[in-house]
CSV table of C-alpha atoms and ligand atoms in Angstrom, one decimal:
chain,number,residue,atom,x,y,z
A,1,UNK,CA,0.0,0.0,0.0
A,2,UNK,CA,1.2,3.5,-1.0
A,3,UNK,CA,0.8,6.2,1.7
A,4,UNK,CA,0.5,9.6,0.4
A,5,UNK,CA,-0.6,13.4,1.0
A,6,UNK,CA,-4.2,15.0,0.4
A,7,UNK,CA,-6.6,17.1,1.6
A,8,UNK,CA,-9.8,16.0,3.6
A,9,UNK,CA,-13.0,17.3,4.7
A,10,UNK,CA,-14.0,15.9,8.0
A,11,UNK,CA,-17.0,17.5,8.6
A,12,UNK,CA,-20.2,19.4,6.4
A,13,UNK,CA,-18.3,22.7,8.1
A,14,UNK,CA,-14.5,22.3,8.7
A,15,UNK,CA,-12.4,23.8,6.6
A,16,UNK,CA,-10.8,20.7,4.6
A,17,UNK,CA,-6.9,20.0,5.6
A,18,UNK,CA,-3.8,18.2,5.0
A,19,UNK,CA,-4.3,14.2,5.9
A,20,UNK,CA,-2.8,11.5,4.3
A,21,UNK,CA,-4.4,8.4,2.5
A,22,UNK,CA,-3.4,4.7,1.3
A,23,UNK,CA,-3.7,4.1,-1.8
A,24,UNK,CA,-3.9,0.2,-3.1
A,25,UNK,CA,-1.3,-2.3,-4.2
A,26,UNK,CA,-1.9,-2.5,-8.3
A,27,UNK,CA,-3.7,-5.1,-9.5
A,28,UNK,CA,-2.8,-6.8,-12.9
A,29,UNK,CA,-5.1,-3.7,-14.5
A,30,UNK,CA,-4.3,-1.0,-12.6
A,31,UNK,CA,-2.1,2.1,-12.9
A,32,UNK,CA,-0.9,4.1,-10.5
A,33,UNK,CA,-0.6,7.9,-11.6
A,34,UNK,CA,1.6,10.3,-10.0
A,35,UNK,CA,-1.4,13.7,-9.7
A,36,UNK,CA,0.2,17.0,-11.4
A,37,UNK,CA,-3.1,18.9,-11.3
A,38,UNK,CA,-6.4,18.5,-9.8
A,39,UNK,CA,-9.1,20.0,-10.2
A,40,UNK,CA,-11.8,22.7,-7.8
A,41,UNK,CA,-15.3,21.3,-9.4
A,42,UNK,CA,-18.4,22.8,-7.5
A,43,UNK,CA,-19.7,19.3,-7.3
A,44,UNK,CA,-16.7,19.0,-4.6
A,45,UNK,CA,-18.1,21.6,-2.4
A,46,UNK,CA,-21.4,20.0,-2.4
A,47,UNK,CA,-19.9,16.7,-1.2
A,48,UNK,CA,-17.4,18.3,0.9
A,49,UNK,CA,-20.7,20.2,3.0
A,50,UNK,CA,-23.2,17.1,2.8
A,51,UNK,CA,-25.5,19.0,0.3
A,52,UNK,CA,-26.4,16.4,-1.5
A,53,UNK,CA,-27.6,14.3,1.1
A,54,UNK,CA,-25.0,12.9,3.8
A,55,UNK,CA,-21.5,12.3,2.7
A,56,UNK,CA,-19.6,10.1,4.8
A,57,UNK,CA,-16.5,11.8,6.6
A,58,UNK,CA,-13.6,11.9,5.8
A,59,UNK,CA,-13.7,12.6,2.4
A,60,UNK,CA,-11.0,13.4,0.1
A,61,UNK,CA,-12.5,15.3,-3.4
A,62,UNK,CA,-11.8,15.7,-6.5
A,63,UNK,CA,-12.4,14.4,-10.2
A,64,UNK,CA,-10.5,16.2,-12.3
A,65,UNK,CA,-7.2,14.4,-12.6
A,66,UNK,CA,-4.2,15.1,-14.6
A,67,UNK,CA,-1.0,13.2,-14.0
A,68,UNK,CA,2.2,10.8,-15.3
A,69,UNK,CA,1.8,7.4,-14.9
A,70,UNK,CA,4.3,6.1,-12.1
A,71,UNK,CA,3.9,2.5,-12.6
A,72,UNK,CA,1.3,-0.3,-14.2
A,73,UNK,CA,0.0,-2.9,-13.6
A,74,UNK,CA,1.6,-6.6,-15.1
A,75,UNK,CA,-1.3,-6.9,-17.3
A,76,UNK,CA,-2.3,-3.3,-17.9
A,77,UNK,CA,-1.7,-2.7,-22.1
A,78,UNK,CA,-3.1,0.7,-22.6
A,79,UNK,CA,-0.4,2.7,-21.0
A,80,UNK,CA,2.9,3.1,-19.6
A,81,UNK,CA,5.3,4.6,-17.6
A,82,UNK,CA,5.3,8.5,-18.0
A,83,UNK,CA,2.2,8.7,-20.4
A,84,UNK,CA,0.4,11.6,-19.6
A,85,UNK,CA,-3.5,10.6,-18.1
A,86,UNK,CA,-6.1,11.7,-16.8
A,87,UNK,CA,-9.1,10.5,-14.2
A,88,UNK,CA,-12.5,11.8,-14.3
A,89,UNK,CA,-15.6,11.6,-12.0
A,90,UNK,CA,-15.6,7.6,-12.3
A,91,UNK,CA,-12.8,4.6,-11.8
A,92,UNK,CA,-15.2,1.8,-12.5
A,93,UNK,CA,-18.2,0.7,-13.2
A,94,UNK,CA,-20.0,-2.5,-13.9
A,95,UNK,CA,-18.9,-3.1,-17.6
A,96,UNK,CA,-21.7,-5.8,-18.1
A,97,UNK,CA,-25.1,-4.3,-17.8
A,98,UNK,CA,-26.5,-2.7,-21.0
A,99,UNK,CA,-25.6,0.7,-20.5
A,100,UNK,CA,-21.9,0.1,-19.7
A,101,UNK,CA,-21.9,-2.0,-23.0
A,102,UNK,CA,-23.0,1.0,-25.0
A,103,UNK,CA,-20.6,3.1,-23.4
A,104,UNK,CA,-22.7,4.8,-21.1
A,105,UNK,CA,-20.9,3.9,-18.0
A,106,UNK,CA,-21.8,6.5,-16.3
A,107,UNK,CA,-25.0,5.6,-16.7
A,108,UNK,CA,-24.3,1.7,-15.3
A,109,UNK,CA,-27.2,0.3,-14.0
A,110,UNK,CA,-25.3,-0.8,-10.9
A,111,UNK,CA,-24.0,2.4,-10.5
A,112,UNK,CA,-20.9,3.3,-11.7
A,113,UNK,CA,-17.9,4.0,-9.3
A,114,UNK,CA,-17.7,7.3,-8.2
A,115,UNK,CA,-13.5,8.6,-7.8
A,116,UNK,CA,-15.0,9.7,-4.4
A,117,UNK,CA,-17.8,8.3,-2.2
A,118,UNK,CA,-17.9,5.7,-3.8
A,119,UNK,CA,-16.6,2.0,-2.8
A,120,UNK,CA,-13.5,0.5,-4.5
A,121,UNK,CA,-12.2,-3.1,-5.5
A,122,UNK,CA,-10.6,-3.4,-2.4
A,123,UNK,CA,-14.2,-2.6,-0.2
A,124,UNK,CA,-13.0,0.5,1.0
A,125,UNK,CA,-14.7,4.3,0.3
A,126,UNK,CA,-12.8,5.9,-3.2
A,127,UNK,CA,-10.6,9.0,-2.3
A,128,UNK,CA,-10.4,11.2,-5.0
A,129,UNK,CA,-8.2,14.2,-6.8
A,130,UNK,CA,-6.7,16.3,-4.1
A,131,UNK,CA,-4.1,14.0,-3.2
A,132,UNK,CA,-0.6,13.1,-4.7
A,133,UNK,CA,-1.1,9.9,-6.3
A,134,UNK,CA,-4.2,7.5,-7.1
A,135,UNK,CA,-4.4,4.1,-8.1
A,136,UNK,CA,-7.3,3.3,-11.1
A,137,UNK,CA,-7.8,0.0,-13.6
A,138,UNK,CA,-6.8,1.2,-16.7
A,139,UNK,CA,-10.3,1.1,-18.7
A,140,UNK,CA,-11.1,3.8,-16.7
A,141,UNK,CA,-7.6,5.8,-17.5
A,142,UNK,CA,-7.6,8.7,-19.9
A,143,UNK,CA,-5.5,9.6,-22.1
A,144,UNK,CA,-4.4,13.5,-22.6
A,145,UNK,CA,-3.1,14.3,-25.6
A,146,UNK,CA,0.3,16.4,-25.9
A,147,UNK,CA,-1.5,19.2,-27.7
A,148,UNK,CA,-2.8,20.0,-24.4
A,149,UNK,CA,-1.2,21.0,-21.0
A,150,UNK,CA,-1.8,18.9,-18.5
A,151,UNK,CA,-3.1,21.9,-16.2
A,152,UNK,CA,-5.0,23.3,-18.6
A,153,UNK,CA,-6.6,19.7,-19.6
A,154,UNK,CA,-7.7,18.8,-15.6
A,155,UNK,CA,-10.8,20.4,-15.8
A,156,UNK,CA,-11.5,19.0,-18.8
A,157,UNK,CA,-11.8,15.6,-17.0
A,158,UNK,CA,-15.1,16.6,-15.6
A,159,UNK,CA,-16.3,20.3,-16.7
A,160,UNK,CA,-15.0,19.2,-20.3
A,161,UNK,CA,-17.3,16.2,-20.8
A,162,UNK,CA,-20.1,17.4,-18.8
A,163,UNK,CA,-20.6,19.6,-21.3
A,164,UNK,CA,-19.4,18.3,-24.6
A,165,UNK,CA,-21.5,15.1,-23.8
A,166,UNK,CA,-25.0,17.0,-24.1
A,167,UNK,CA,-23.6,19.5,-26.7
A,168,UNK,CA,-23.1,16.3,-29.1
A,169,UNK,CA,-26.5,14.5,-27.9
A,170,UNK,CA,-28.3,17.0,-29.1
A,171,UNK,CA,-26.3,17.9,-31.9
A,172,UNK,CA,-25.0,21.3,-31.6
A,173,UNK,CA,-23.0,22.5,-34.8
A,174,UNK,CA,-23.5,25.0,-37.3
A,175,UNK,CA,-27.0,26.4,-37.6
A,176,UNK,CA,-28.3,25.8,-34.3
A,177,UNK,CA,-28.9,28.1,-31.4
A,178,UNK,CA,-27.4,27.1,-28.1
A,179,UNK,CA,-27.5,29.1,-24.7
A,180,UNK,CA,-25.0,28.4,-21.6
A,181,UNK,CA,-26.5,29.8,-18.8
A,182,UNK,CA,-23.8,30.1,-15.8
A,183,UNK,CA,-20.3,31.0,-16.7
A,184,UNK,CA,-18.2,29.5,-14.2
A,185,UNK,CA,-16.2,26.2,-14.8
A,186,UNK,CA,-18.8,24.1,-16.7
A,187,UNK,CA,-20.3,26.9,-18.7
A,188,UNK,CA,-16.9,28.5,-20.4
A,189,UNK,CA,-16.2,25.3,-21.3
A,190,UNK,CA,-19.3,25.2,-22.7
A,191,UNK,CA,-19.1,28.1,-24.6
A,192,UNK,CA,-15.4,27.1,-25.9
A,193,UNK,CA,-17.2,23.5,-27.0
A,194,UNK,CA,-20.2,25.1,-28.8
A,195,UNK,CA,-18.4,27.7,-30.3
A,196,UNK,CA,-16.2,25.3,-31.8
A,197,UNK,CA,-18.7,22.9,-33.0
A,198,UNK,CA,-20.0,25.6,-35.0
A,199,UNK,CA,-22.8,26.7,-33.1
A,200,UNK,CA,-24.1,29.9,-32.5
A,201,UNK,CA,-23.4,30.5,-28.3
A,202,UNK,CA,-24.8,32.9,-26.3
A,203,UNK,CA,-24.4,33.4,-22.2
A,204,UNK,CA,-26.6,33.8,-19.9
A,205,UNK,CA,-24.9,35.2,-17.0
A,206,UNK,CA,-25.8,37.0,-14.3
A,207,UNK,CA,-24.5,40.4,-14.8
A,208,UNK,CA,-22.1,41.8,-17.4
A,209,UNK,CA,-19.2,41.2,-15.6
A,210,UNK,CA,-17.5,38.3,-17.6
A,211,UNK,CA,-18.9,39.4,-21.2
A,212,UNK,CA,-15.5,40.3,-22.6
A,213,UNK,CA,-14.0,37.1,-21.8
A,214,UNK,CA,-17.3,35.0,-22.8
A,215,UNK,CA,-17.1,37.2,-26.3
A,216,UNK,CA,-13.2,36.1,-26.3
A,217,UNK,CA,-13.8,32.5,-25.5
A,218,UNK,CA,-16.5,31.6,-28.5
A,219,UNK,CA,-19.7,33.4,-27.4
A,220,UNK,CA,-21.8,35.5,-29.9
A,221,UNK,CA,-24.0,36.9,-27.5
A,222,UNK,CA,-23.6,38.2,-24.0
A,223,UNK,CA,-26.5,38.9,-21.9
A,224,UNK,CA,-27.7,39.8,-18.3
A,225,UNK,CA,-30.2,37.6,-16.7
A,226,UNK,CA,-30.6,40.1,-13.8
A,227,UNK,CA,-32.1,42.5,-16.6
A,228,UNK,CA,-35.7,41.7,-17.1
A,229,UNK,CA,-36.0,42.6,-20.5
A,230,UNK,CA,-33.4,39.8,-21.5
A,231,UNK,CA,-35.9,37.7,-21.2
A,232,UNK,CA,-38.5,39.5,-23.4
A,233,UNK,CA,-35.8,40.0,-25.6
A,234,UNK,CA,-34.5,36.4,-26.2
A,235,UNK,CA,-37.9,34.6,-25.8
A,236,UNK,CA,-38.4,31.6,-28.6
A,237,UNK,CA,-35.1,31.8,-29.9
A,238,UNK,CA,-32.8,28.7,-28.8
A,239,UNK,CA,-32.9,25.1,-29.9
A,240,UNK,CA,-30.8,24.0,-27.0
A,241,UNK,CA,-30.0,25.7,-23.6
A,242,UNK,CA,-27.7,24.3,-21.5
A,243,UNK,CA,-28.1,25.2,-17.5
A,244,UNK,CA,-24.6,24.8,-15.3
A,245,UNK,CA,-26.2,27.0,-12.6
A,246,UNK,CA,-25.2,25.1,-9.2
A,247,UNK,CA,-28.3,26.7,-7.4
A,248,UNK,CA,-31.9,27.0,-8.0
A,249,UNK,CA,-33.0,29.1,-10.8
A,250,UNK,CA,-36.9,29.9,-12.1
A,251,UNK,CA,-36.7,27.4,-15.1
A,252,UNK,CA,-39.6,28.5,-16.4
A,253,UNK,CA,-38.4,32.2,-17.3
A,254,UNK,CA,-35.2,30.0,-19.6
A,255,UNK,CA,-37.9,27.2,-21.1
A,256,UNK,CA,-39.8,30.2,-22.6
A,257,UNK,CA,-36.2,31.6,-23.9
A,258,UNK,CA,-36.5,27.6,-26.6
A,259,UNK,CA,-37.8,28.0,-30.3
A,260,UNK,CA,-40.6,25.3,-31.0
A,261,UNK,CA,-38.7,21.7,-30.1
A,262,UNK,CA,-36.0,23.2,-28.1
A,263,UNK,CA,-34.2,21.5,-25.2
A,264,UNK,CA,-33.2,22.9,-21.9
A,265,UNK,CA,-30.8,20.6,-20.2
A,266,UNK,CA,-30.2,20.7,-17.0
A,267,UNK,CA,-26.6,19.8,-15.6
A,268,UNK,CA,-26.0,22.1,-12.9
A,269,UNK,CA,-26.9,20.0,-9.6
A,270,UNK,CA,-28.5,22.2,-6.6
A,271,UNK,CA,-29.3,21.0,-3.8
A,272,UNK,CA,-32.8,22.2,-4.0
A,273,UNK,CA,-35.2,20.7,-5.8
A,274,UNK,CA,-36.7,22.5,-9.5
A,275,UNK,CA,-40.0,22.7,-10.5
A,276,UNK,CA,-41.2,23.1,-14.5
A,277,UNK,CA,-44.7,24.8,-15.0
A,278,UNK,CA,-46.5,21.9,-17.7
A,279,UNK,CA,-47.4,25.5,-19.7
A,280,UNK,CA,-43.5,26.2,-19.9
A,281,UNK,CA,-43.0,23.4,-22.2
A,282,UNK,CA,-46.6,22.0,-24.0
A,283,UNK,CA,-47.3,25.7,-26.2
A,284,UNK,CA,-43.8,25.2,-28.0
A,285,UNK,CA,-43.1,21.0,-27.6
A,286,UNK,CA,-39.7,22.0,-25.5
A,287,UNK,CA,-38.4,19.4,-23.5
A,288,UNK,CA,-36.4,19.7,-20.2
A,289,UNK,CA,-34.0,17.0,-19.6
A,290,UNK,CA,-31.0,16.2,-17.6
A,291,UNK,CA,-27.2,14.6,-18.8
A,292,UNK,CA,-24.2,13.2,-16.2
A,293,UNK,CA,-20.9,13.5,-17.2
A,294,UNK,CA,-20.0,11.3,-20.1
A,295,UNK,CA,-18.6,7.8,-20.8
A,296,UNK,CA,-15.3,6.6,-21.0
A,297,UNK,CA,-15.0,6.6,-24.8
A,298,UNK,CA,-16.9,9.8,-25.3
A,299,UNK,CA,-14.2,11.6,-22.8
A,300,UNK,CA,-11.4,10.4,-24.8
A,301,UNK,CA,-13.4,11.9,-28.2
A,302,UNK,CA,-13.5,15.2,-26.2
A,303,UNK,CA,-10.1,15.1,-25.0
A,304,UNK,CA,-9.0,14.8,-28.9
A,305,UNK,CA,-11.1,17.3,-30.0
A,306,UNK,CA,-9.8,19.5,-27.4
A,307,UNK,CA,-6.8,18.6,-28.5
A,308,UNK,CA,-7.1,19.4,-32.6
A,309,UNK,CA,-9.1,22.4,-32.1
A,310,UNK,CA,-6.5,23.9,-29.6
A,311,UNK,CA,-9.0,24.1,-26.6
A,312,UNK,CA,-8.3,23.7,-22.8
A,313,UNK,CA,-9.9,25.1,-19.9
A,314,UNK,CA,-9.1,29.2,-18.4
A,315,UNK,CA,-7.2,28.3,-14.8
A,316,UNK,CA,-6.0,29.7,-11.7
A,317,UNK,CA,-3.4,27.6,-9.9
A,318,UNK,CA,-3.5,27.1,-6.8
A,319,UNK,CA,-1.3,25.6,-3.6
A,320,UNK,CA,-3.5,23.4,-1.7
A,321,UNK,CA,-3.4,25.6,1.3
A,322,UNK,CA,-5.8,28.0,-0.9
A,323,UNK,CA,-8.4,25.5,-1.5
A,324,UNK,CA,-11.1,27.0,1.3
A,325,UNK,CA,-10.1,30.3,-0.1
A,326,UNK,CA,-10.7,28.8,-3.5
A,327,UNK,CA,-14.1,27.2,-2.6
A,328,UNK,CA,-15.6,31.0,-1.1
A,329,UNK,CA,-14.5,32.5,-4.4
A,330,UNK,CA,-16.7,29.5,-6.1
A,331,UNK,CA,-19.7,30.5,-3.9
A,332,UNK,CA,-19.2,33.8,-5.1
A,333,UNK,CA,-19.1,33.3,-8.7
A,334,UNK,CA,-15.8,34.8,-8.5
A,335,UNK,CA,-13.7,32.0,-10.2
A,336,UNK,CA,-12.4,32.6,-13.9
A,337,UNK,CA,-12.8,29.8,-14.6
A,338,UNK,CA,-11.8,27.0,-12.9
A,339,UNK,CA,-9.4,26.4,-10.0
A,340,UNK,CA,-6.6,24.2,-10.5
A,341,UNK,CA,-4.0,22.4,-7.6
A,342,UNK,CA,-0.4,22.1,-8.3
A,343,UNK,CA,-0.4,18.8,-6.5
A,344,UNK,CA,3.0,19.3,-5.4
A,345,UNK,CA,1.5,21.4,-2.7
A,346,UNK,CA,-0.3,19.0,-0.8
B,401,NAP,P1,-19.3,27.1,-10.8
B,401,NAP,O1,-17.9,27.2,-11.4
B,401,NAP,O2,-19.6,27.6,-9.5
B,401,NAP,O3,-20.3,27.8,-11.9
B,401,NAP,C1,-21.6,27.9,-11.7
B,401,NAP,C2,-22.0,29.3,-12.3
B,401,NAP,O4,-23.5,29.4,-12.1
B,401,NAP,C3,-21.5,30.5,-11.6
B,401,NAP,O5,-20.2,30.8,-12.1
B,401,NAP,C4,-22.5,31.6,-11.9
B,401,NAP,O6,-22.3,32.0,-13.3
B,401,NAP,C5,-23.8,30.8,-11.9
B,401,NAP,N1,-24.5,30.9,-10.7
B,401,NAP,C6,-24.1,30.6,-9.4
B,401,NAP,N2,-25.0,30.8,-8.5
B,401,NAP,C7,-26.1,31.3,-9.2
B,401,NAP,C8,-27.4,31.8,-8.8
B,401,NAP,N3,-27.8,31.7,-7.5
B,401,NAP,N4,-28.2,32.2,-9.7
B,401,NAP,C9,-27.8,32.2,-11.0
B,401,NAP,N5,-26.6,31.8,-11.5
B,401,NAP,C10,-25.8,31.4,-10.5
B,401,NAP,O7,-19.7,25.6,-10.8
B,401,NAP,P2,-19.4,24.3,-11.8
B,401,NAP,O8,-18.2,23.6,-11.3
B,401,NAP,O9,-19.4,24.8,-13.2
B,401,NAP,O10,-20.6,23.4,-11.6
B,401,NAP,C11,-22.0,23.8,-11.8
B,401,NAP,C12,-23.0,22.8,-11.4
B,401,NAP,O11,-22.9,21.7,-12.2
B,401,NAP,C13,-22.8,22.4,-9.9
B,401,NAP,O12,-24.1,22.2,-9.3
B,401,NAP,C14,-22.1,21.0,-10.1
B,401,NAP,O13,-22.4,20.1,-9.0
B,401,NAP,C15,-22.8,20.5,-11.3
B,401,NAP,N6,-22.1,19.5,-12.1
B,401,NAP,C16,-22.9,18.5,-12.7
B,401,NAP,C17,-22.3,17.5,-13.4
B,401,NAP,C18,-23.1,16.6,-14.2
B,401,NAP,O14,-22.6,15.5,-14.5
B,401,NAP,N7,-24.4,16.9,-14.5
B,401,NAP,C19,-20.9,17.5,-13.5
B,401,NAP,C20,-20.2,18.5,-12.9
B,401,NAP,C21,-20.8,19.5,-12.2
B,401,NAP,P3,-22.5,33.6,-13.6
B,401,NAP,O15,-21.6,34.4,-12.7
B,401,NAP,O16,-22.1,33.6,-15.1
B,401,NAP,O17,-23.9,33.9,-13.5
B,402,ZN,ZN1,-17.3,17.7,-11.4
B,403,ZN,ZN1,-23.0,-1.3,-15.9
């Protein structure tokens, strides 16, 4: 067993801090992956502070993984030492049912594994990204390709295929009309992924404050949701909206913003429920529909394309001792756009 450093939350209110973790002896498959970067993905501080239902304590976070490998497995085949890899929101899943044979692991009907709070091969809870190292069977190892810097590719692992996973579902290219509303981590990377599948992208945000950057990142349009008349304005005129906001928003006042057979999918995750009005979506056949990460194979597609149309994510690094600092500036909607570890730090 490898022993190594990370940082914990212990409790729905402590301020996480330095622990350390084992990690597991490889198995035939596995490969153990020295962390360069990790990730600050909101869905951390909802686990981190129970918001999602309990979380059992403590809990090391983090699914955005970018590393080397260290070492592999005696039977692993898809990498070696020093490839660069990465490790999303899952390390396994069932691999039989239908869903995991179409892909959709993350969709497993036994549940896939989560790379935190969830349980591993060895029976104990997963511990995931802030930490130096992780051990993870190689099917569900990424690859990063070199175009890409491996701190700029971390948020990919989870932000990246959250979104490109809906954008390609429901075919976004040229000609159609998407809306990101929320530009934090998720949604810039939706607006670089839109913009370069050739749709037309417009934000949604909640002031003016980031349009310059969401104009320099791939977005047409730029508008206010705190102005009422946005909403007059825009009404009818998107095929597909997609919603990263990590709280509660009136859904309604965005389903009236879809064209006739428009989608609004939902992939922020607040801890309060959302309720749909049956009049928001009947007059214009909209549907309102929901999308988790992606599957293994579909991340790799998204890494590539990251990769041959020159994309990554917009970072801040951080030492580990600025992760609580990190997380407030989350709350506040003051992160452009995503926080990154140097994972030397920890
Ligand atoms: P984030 O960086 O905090 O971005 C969320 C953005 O939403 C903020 O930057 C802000 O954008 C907007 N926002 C925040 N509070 C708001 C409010 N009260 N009203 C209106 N807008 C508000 O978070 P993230 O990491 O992108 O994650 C977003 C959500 O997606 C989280 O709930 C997370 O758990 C979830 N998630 C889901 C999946 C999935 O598989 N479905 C995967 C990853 C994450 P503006 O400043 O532009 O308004
Ligand atoms: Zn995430
Ligand atoms: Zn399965």
């Amino acid at each position: 067993m490898l022993t190594v450093n990370a940082y914990a939350a212990t409790s729905a209110t402590e301020p996480l801090a330095p622990t350390t973790i084992e990690r597991r002896d490889l198995d035939p498959h596995d490969v153990l992956i020295d962390i360069k970067f990790s990730g600050i993905c909101h869905s951390d501080i909802h686990t981190a502070r129970s918001e999602w239902g309990p979380t059992t304590y403590p809990i090391v976070v983090g699914h955005e993984i970018a590393g080397v490998v260290r070492e592999v497995g005696s039977a692993v085949t898809k990498f070696a030492v020093g490839d660069r890899v990465g490790v999303g929101c899952m390390v396994d899943s069932c691999r039989e049912c239908d869903n995991c044979r179409k892909g959709l692991e993350q969709y497993c009907r036994n549940g896939n594994v989560q790379t935190y709070g969830g349980v591993g091969r060895d029976g104990k809870p997963t511990q995931g990204g802030y930490a130096q190292a992780i051990v993870v069977t190689e099917d569900f190892v990424l690859r990063i390709p070199d175009g890409i810097e491996l701190d700029a590719a971390t948020p990919l692992l989870c932000a990246g295929i959250t979104t490109y996973s809906p954008l390609r579902h429901w075919k976004a290219g040229p000609g159609t009309r998407v809306a990101v509303v929320g530009m934090g981590g998720l949604g810039h990377m939706a607006v670089k992924l839109a913009h370069a599948m050739g749709a037309e992208v417009t934000v949604l945000s909640q002031s003016l404050k980031k349009q310059e950057d969401g104009l320099r990142l791939g977005a047409d349009q730029y508008h206010a949701t705190s102005d009422a008349e946005t909403f007059t304005k825009l009404a009818g005129s998107f095929d597909l909206i997609i919603n990263t906001v990590s709280a509660k928003i009136d859904l309604d006042a965005y389903l009236r913003l879809l064209a006739v057979d428009g989608t609004l999918v939902n992939v922020g995750a607040p801890e309060d429920p959302l309720s749909v009005h049956a009049f928001s979506l009947i007059p214009a056949r909209r549907s309102f529909a929901g999308s988790m990460i992606g599957g293994i194979a579909e991340t790799q597609e998204m890494l590539d394309f990251c990769a041959e149309h020159g994309l990554g994510a917009e970072i801040e690094v951080i030492p580990a001792e600025k992760i609580n600092e990190a997380y407030e500036r989350v709350l506040a909607s003051d992160v452009r756009y995503r926080f990154v570890i140097d994972a030397s730090t920890f």
